[in-house]
Short mmCIF file of C-alpha atoms in Angstrom, two decimals:
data_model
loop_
_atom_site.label_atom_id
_atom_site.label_comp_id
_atom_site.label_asym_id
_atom_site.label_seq_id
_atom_site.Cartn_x
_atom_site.Cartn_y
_atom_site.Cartn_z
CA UNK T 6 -10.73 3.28 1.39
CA UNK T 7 -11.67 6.87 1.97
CA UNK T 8 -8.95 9.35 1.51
CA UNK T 9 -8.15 11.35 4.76
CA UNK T 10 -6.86 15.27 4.60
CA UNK T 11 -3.36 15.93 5.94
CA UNK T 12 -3.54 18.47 8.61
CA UNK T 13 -1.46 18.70 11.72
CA UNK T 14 -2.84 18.20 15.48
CA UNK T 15 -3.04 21.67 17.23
CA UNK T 16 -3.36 20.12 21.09
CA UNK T 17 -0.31 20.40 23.75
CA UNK T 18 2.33 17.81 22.75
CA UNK T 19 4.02 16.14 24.88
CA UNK T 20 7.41 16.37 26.70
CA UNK T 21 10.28 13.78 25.40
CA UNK T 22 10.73 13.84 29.28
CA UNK T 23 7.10 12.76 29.79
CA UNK T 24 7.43 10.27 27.26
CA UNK T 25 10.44 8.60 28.28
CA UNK T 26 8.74 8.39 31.95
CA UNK T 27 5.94 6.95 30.40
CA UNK T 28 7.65 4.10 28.77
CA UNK T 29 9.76 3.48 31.92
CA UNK T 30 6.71 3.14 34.10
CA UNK T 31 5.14 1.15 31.30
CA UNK T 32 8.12 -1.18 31.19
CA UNK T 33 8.11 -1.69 34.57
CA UNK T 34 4.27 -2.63 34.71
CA UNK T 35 5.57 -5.09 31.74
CA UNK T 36 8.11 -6.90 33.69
CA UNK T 37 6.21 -7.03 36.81
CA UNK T 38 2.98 -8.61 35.03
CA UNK T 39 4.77 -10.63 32.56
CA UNK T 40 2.84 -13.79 33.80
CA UNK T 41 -0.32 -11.90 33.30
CA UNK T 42 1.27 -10.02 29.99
CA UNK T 43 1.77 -12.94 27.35
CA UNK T 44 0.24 -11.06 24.30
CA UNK T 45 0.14 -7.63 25.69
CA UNK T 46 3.64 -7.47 27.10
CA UNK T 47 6.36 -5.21 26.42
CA UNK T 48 6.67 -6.54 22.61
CA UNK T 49 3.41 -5.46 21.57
CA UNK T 50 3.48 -2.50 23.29
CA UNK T 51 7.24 -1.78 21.65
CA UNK T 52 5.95 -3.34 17.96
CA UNK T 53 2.53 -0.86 18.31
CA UNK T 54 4.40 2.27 19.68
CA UNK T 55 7.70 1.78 16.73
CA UNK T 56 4.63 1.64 13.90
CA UNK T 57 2.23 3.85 14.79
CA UNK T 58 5.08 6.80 14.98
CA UNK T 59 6.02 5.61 11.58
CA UNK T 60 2.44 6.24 10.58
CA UNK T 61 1.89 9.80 12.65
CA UNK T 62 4.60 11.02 10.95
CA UNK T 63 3.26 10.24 7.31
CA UNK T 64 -0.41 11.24 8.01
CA UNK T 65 0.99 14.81 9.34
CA UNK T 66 -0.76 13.63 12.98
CA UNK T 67 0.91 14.95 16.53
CA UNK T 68 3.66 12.31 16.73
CA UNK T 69 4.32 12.79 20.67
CA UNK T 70 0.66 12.18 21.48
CA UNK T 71 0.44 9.06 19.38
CA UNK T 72 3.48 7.38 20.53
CA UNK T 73 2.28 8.30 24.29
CA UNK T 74 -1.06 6.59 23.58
CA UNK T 75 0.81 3.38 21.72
CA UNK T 76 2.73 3.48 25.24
CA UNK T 77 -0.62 2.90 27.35
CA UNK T 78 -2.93 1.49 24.90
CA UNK T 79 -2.87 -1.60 26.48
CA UNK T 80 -3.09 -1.00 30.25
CA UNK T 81 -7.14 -2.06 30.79
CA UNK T 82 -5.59 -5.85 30.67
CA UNK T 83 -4.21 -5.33 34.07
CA UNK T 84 -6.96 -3.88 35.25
CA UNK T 85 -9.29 -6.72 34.53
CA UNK T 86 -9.05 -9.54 31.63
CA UNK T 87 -10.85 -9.59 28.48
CA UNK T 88 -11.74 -5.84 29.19
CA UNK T 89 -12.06 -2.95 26.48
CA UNK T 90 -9.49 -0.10 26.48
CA UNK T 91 -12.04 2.07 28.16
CA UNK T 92 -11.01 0.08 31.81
CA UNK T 93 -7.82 1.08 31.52
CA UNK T 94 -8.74 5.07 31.78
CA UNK T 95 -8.17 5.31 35.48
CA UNK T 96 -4.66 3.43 34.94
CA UNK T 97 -3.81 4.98 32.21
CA UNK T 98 -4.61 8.65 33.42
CA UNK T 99 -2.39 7.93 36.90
CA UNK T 100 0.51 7.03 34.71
CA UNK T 101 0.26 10.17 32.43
CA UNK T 102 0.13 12.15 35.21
CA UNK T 103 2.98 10.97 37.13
CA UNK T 104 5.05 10.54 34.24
CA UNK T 105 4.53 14.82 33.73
CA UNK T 106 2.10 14.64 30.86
CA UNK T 107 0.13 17.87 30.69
CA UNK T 108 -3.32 17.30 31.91
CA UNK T 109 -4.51 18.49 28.39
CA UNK T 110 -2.78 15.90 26.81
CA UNK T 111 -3.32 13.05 28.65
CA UNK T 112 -7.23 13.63 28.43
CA UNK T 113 -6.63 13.87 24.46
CA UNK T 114 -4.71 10.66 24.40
CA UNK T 115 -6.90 8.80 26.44
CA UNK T 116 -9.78 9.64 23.96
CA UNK T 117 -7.53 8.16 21.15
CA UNK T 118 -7.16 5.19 22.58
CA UNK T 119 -10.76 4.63 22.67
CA UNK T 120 -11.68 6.40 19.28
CA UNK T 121 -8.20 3.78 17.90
CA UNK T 122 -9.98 0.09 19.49
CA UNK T 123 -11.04 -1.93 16.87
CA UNK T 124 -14.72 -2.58 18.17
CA UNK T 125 -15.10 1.23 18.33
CA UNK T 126 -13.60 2.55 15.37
CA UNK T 127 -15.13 4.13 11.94
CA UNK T 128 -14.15 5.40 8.60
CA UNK T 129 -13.35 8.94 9.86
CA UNK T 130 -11.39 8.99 13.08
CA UNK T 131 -9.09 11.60 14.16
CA UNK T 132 -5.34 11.10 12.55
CA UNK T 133 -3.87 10.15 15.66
CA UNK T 134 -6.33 7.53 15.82
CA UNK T 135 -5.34 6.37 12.26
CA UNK T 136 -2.31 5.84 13.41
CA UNK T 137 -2.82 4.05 16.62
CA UNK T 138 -5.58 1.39 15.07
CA UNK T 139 -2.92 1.15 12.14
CA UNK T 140 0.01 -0.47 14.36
CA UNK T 141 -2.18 -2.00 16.19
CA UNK T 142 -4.16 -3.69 13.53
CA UNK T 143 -0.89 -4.55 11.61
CA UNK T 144 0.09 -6.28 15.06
CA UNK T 145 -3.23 -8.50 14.75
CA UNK T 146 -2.83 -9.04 10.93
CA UNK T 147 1.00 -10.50 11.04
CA UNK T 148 1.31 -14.16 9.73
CA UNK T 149 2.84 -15.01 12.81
CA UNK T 150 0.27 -14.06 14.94
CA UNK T 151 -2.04 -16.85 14.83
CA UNK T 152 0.93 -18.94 15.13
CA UNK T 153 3.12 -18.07 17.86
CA UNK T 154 0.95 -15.63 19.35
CA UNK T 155 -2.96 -16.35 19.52
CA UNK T 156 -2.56 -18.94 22.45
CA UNK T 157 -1.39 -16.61 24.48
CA UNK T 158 -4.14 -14.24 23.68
CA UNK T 159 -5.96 -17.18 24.69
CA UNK T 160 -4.52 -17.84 28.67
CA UNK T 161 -4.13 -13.96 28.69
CA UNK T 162 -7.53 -13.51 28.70
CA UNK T 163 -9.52 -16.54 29.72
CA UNK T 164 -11.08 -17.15 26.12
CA UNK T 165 -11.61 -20.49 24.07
CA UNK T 166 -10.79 -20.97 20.92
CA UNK T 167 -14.27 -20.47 19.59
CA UNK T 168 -14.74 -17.47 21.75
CA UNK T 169 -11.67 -15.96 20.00
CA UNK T 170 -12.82 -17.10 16.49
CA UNK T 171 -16.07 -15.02 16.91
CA UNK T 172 -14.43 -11.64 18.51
CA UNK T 173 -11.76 -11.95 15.76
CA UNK T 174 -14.25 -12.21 12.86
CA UNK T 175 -17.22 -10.28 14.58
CA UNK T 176 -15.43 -7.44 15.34
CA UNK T 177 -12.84 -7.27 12.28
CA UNK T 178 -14.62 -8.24 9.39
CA UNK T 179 -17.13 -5.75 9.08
CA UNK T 180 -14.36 -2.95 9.25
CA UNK T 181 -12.45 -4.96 6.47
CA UNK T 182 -15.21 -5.34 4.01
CA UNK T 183 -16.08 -1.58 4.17
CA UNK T 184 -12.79 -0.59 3.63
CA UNK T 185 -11.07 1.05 6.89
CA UNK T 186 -9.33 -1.84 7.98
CA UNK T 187 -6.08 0.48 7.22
CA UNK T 188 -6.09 3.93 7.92
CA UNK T 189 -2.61 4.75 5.60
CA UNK T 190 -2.82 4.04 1.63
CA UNK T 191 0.56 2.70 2.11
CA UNK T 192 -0.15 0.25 5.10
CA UNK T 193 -3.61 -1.01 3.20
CA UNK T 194 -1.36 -1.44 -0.01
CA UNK T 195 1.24 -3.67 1.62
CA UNK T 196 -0.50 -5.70 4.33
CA UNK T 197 -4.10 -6.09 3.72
CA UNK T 198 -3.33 -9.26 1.76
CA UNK T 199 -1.94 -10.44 4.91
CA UNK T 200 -5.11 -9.14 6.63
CA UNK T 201 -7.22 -11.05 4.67
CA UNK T 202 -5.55 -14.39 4.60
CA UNK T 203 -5.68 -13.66 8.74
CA UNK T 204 -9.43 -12.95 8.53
CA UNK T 205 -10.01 -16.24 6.18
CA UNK T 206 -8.41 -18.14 8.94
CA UNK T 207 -10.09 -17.29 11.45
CA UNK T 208 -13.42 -17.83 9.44
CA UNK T 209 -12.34 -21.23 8.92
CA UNK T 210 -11.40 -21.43 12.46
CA UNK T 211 -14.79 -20.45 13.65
CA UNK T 212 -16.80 -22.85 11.33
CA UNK T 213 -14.12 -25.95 12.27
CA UNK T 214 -15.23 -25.34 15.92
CA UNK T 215 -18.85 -26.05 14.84
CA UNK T 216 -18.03 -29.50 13.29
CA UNK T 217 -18.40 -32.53 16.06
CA UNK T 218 -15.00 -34.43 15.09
CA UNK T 219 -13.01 -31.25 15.49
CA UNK T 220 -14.74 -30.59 19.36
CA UNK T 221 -14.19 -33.98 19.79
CA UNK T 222 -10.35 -33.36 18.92
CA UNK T 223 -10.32 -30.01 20.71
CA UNK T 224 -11.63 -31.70 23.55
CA UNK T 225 -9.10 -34.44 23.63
CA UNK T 226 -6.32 -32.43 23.02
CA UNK T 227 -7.24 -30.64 26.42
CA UNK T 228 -7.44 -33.68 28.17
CA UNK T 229 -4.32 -34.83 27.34
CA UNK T 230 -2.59 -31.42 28.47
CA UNK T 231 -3.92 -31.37 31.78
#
């Protein structure tokens, strides 16, 4: 994993006011579209925003910006299903503003949030990226996110199984094998043997789908929940 330099952000911070309006409206959004919410509801946005302020804070990035962007990372799935964060940039840019976020700011956070999304992401992004894909990725690496978790990913966003298989390893694998998968030496030290183990799942996963008996099954076990 490449080594990143410690430096601090030099952009307008944001307002604990601001910030506290942000998660309010966010909140709200997250109670209002729980139905539509199932993975991306309030306790991935709380998880993401809890961890990747943890992480700003070692990697010396501009804590109030990164926990603002953990806050709205995820507002393109009410905009439209299955979408990358990029849809979300009109949302996201209306709640900023309202909530008091400095124009300045809220441009520079939703750039992060973009730089920070797993199909976009490289080996050098900016810190407060780092520390955005970092929660975010931990979120998607947890053991009990295949299990309690990845069927609702599923209805969230109008996917199959196999479809999910093939984002999962297409996008993620890639980014593990060369070594960024975690930004932090601490986070890549203690979870990236659960990131693996997820990855090798989901590899098996996406070859099982291929084999006739387990469509068959698949199939069957549809059939007998409708």
């Amino acid at each position: 994993m490449r080594a990143h330099t410690l430096v601090h952000a030099t952009f307008s911070t944001v307002p604990a006011a601001a910030i506290d309006a942000v998660e309010q409206a966010v909140r709200q959004l997250c109670r209002r579209y729980a139905e539509r919410l199932p993975f991306h509801g309030w306790h991935h946005v709380s998880f993401v925003r809890s961890k990747a302020v943890g992480f700003a804070e070692r990697n010396g990035a501009d804590v109030s910006i990164v926990e603002t962007a953990a806050l709205v990372h995820d507002v393109n799935y009410l905009v439209r299903r299955n979408s990358p964060a990029a849809e979300g940039s009109g949302l996201r840019m209306r709640l900023l503003a309202d909530a008091g976020v400095p124009l300045r700011a809220a441009e520079r956070i939703d750039a992060i949030i973009d730089e920070a999304e797993m199909a976009n992401r490289g080996p050098d992004i900016s810190l407060e990226a780092q520390a955005l894909s970092d929660a975010d990725t931990l979120f998607k690496a947890l053991p009990v996110t295949p299990v309690i978790l990845a069927h609702k990913y599923l209805r969230e966003n109008g996917l199959s199984l196999r479809e999910l298989a093939n984002k999962i390893v297409g996008e993620q694998r890639d980014v593990h094998d060369e070594g960024y998968y975690f930004y932090n030496a601490e986070a890549a030290a203690e979870y990236s043997r659960w990131a693996l183990a997820n990855l090798e799942l989901w590899q098996c996963i996406k070859e099982a789908v291929d084999d006739p008996a387990v469509e068959e099954l698949l199939d069957a076990v549809d059939a007998a929940a409708s």
